[in-house]
PDB file of C-alpha atoms in Angstrom:
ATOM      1  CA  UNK A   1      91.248-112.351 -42.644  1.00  0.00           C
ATOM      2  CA  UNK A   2      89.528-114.344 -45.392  1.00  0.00           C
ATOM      3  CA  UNK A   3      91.354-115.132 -48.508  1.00  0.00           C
ATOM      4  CA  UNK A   4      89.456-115.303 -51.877  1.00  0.00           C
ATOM      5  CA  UNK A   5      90.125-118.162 -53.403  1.00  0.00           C
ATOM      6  CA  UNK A   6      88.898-118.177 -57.337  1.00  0.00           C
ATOM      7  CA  UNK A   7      91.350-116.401 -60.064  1.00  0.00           C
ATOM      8  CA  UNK A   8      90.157-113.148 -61.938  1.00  0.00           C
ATOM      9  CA  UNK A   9      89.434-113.594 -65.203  1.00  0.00           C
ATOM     10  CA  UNK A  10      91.742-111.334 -67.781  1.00  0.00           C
ATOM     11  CA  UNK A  11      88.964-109.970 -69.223  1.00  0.00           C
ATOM     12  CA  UNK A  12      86.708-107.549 -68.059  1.00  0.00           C
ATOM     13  CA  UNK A  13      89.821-106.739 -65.236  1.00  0.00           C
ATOM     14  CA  UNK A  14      90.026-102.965 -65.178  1.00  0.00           C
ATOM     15  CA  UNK A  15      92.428-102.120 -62.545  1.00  0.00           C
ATOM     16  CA  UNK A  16      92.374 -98.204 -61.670  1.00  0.00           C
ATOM     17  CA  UNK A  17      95.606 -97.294 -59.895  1.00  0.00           C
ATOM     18  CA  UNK A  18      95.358 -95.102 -56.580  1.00  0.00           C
ATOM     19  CA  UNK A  19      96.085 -91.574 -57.682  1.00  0.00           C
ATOM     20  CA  UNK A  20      97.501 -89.467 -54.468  1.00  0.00           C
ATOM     21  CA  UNK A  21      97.937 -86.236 -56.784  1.00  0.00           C
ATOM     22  CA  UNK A  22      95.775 -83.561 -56.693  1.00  0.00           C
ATOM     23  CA  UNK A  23      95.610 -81.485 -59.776  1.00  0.00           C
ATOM     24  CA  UNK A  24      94.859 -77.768 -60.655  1.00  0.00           C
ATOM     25  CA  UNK A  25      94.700 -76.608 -64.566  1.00  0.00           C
ATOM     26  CA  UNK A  26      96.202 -73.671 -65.457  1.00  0.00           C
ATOM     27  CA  UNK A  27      95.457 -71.278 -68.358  1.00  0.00           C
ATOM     28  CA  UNK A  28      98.870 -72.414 -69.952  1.00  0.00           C
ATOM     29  CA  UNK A  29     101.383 -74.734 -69.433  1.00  0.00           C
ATOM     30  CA  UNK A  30     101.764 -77.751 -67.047  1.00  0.00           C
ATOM     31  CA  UNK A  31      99.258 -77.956 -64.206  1.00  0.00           C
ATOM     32  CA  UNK A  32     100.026 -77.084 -60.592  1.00  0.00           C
ATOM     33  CA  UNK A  33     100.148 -80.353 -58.748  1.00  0.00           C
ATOM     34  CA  UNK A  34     100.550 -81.629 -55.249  1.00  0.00           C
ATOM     35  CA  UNK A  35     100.277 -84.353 -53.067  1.00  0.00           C
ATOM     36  CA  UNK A  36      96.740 -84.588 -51.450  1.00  0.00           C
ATOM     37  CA  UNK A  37      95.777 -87.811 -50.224  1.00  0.00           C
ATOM     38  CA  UNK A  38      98.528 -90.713 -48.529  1.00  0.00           C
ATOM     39  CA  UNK A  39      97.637 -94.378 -48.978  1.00  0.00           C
ATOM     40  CA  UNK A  40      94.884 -93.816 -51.441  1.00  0.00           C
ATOM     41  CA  UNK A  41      92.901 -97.283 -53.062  1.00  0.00           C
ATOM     42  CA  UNK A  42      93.321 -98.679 -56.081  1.00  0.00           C
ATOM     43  CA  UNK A  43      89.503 -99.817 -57.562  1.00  0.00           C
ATOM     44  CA  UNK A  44      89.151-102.853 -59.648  1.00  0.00           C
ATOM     45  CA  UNK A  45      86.042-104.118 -61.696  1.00  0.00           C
ATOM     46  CA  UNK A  46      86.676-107.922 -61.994  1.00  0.00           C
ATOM     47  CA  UNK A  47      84.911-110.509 -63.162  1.00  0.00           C
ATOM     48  CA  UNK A  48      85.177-114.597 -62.302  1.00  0.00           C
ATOM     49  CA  UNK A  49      84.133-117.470 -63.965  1.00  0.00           C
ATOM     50  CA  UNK A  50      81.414-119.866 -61.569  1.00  0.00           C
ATOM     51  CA  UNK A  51      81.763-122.640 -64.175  1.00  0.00           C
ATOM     52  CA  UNK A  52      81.036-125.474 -61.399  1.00  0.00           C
ATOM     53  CA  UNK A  53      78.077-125.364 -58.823  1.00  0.00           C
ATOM     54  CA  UNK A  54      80.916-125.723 -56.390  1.00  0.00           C
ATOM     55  CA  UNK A  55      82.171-122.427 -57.554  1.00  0.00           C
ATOM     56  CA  UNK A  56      79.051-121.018 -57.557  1.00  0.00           C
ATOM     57  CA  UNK A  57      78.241-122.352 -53.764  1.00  0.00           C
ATOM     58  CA  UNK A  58      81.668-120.653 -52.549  1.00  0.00           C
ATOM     59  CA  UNK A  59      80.885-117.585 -54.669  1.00  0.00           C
ATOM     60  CA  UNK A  60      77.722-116.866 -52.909  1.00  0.00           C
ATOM     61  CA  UNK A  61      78.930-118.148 -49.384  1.00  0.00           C
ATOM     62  CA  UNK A  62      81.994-115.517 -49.525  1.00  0.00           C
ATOM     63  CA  UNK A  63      79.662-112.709 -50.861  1.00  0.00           C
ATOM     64  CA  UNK A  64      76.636-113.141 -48.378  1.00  0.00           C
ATOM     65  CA  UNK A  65      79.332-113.198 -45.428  1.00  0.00           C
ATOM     66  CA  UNK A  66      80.834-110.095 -46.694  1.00  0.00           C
ATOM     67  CA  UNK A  67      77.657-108.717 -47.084  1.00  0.00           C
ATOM     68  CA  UNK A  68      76.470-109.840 -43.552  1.00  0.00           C
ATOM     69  CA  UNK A  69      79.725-108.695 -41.794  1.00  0.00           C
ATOM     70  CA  UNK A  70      81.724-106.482 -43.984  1.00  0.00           C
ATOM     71  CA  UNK A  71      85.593-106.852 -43.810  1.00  0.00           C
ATOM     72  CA  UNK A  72      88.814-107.227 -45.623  1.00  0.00           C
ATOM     73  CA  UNK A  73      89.729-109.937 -47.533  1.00  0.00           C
ATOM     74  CA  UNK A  74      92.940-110.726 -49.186  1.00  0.00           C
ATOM     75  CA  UNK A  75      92.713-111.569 -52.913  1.00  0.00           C
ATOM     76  CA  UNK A  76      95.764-112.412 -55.639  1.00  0.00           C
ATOM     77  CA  UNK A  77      95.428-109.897 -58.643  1.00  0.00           C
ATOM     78  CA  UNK A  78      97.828-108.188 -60.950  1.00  0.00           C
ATOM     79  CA  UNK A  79      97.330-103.896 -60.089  1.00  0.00           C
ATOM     80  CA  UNK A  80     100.861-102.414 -60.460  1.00  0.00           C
ATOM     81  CA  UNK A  81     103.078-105.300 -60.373  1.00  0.00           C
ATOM     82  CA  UNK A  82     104.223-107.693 -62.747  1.00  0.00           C
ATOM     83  CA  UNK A  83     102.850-110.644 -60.792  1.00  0.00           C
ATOM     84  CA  UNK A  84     100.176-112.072 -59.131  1.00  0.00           C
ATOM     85  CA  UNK A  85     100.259-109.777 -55.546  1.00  0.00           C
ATOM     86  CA  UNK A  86      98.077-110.258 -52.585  1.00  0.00           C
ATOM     87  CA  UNK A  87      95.766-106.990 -51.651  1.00  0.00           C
ATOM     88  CA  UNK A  88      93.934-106.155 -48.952  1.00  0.00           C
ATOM     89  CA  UNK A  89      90.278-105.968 -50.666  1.00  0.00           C
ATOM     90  CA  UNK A  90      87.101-104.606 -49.382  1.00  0.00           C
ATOM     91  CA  UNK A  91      83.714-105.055 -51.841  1.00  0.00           C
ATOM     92  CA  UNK A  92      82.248-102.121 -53.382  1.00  0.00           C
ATOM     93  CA  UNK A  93      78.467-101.929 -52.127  1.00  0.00           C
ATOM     94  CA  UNK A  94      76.312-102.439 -55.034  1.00  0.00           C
ATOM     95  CA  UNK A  95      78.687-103.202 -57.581  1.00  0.00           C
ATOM     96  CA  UNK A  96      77.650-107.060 -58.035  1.00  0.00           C
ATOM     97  CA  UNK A  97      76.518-107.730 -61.578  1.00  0.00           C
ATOM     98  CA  UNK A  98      75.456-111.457 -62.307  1.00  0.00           C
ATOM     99  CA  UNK A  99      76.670-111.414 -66.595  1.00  0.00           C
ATOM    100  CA  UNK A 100      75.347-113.029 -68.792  1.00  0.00           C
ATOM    101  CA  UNK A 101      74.545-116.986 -68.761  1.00  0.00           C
ATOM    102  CA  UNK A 102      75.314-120.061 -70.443  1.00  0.00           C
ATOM    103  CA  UNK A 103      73.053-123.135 -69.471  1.00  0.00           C
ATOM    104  CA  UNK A 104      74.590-123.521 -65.825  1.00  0.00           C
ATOM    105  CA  UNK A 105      77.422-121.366 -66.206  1.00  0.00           C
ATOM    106  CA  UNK A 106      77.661-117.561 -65.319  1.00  0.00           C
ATOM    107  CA  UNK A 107      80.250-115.053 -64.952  1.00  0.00           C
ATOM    108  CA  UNK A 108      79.796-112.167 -61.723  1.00  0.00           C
ATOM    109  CA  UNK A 109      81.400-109.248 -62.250  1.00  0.00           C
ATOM    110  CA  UNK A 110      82.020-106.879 -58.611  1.00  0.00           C
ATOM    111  CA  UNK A 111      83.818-103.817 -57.914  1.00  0.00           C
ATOM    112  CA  UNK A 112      86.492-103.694 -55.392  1.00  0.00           C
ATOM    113  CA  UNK A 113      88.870-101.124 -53.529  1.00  0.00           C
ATOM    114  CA  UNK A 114      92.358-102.513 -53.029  1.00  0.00           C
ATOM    115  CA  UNK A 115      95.398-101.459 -50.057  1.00  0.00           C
ATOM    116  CA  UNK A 116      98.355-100.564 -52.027  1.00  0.00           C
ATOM    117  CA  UNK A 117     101.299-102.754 -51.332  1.00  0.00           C
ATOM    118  CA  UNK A 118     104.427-100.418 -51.296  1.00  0.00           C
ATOM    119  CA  UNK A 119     106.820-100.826 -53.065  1.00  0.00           C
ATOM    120  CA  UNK A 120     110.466-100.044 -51.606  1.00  0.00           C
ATOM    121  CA  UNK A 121     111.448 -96.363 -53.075  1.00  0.00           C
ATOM    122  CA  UNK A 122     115.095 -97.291 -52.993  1.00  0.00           C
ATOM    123  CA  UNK A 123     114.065-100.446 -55.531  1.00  0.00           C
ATOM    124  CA  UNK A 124     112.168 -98.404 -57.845  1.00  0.00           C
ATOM    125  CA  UNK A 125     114.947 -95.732 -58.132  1.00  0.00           C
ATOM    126  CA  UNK A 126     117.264 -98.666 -59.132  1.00  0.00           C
ATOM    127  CA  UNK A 127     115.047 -99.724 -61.966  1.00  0.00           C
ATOM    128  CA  UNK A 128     114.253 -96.043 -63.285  1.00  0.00           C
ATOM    129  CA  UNK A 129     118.425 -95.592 -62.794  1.00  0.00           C
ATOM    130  CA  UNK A 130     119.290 -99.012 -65.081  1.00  0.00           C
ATOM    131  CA  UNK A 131     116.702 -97.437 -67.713  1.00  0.00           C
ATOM    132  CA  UNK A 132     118.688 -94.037 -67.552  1.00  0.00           C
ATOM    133  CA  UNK A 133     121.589 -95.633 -67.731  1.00  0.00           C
ATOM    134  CA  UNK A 134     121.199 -97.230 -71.155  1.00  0.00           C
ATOM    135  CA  UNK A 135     119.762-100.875 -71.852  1.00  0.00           C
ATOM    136  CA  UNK A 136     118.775-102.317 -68.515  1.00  0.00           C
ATOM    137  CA  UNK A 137     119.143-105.984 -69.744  1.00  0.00           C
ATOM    138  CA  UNK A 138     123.051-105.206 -70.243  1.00  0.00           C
ATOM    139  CA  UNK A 139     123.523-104.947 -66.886  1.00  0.00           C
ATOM    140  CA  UNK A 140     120.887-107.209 -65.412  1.00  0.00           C
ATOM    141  CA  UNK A 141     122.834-109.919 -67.739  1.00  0.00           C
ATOM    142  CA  UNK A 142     126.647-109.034 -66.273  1.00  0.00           C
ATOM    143  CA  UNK A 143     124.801-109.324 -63.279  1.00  0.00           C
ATOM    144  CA  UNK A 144     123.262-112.649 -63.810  1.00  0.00           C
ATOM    145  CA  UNK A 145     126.762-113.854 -64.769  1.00  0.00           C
ATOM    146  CA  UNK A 146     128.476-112.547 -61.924  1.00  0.00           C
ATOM    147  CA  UNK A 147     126.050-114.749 -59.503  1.00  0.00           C
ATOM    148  CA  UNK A 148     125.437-117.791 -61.613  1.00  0.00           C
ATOM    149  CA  UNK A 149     129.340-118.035 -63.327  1.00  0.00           C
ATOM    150  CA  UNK A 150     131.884-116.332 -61.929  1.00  0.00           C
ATOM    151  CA  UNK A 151     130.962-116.556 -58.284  1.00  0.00           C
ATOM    152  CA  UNK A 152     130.682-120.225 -58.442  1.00  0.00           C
ATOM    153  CA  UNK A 153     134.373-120.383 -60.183  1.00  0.00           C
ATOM    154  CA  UNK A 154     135.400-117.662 -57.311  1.00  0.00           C
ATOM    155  CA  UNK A 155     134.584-119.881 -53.943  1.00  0.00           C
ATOM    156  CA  UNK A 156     135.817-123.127 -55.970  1.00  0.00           C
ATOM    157  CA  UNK A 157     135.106-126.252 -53.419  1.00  0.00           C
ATOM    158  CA  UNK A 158     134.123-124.155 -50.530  1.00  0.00           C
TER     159      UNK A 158
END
């Protein structure tokens, strides 16, 4: 599987996250919900900078094979994480917009469906547990001491 190799630019990066919820309005009240779709895509519109011809070569090398043999790709971007994460990525057909130019240097702007990476359920009810529990960064901080202080002092010259 290809991997994409230029960053995203911040701007103009409009992440929409997967939504597996399907939703009925009611004449009062909270809506009836339920779970309709499993492994949904997120969709991104993002844009990146072809500020060097060799940019622009690889841009248009990586799009005309993806448009001659369409497949996944695997592509760093920031969706529902607080990092950079690796997706699976397939192009949205027709969504290539060429913005506008400056002398030699452009901007492309595509849209893209993205795989969900999961996310371990036992690691996100931790997190939403520390928040219940009061100030997270309490506890992340005993913590922090407890690996970096007093374990060190524990095991001495072992």
């Amino acid at each position: 599987m290809n991997n994409f190799a230029l960053c995203p630019l911040q701007r103009g990066y409009t992440p929409e996250v997967a939504n597996n919820l399907l939703e009925q309005a009611l004449a009062g009240g909270f809506a009836r919900q339920r779970i309709q779709f499993v492994n949904n895509v997120h969709t991104v519109t993002a844009s990146v900078m072809l500020d060097e011809k060799i940019k622009q070569q690889y841009f248009w090398a990586f799009w005309r094979s993806h448009q001659t043999n369409p497949r996944p790709f695997l592509w760093r971007l920031i969706v529902d994480d607080t990092e950079m994460t690796t997706y699976v990525c397939q192009f949205v057909a027709g969504s290539l917009r060429v913005n506008e130019r400056d002398g030699k240097v452009y901007s492309v702007s595509f849209g893209l469906r993205l795989k969900p990476n999961h996310t371990d359920k036992g690691f996100d009810e931790t997190i939403i547990g520390l928040w219940e529990s009061g100030d997270p960064r309490k506890l992340l901080n005993l913590l922090e001491k407890l690996v970096n202080e007093d374990l060190p002092d524990a095991l001495g010259s072992l």
